Coordinates of C-alpha atoms in Angstrom, one line a residue:
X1 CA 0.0 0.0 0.0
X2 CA 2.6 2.5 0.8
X3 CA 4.6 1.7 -2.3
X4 CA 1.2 2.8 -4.2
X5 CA 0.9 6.3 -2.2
X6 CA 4.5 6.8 -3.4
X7 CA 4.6 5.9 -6.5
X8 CA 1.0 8.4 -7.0
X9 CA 3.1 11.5 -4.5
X10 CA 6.0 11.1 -7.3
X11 CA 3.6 11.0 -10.5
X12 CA 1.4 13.9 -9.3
X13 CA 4.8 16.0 -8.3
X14 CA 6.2 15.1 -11.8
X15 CA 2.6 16.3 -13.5
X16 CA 2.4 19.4 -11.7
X17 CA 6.2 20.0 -12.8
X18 CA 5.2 19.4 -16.5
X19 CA 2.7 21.8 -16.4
X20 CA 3.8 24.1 -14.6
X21 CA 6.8 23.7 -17.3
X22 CA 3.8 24.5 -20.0
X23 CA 4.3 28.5 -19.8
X24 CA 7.7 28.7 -20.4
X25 CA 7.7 26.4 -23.5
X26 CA 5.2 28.2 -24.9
X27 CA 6.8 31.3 -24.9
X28 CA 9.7 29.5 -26.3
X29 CA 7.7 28.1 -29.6
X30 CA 6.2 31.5 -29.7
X31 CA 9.8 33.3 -30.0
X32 CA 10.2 30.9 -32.5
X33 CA 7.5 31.7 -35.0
X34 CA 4.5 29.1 -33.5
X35 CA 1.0 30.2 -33.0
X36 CA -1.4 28.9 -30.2
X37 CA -3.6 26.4 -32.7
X38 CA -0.2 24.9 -34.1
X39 CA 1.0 24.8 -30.6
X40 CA -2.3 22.8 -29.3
X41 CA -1.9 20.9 -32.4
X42 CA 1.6 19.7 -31.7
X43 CA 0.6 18.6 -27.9
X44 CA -2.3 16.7 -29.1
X45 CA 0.1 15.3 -32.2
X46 CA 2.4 13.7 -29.6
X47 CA 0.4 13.1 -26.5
X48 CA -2.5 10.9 -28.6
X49 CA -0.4 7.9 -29.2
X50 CA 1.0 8.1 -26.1
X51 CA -2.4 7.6 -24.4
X52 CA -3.1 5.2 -27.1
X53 CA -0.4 2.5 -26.2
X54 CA -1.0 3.2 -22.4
X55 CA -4.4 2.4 -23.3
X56 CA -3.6 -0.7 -25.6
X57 CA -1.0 -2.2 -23.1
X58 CA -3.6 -2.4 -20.0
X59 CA -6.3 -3.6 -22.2
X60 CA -8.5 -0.8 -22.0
X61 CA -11.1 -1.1 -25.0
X62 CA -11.4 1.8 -26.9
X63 CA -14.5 0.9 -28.3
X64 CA -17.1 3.6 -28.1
X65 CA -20.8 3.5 -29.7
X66 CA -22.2 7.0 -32.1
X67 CA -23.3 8.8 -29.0
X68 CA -20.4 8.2 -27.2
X69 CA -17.9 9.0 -30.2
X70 CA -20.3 12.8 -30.2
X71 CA -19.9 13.6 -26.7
X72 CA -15.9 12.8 -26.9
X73 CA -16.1 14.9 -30.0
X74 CA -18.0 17.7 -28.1
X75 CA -15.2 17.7 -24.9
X76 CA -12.5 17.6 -27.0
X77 CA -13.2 20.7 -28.7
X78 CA -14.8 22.7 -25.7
X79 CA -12.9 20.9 -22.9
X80 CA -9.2 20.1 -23.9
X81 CA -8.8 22.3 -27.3
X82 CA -10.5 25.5 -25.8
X83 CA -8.7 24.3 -22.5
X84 CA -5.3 24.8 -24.5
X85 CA -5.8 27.4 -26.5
X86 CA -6.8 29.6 -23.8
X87 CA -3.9 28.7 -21.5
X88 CA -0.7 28.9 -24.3
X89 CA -2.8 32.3 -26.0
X90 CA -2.6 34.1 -22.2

């Protein structure tokens, strides 16, 4: 059990780091000619298949019915695009 509460401390201290990281490599992109959609495009481009084989290797199924595949459609543009795109264009 305490191995668990660890190994959770150590990924949560590593997330907050990453994002906390988020600002500053924005504003490096930016310096470097990037634009907040190409940005969001780019995290999306190299986090999905990332989350993909995660998925894959603990044998989630990513099966998903019509309505299912519209409301992941709908959060995905209002929840984690406009999420993004607000955050790297402040």
């Amino acid at each position: 059990m305490k191995t668990n509460k660890t190994l959770g401390l150590i990924f949560a201290i590593l997330a907050a780091t990453i994002y906390g990281c988020t600002g500053i490599l924005a504003k490096v992109t930016y310096s470097e000619g990037c634009n907040t959609m190409t940005l969001t495009m780019f995290r999306s481009v190299f986090s999905a298949p990332v989350l993909f084989l995660y998925l894959k290797l603990r044998g989630v199924s990513l099966k998903v019915t019509k309505q299912q595949m519209k409301t992941l459609i709908l959060l995905g543009i209002m929840g984690a695009t406009l999420t993004s795109v607000f955050l790297y264009g402040s």
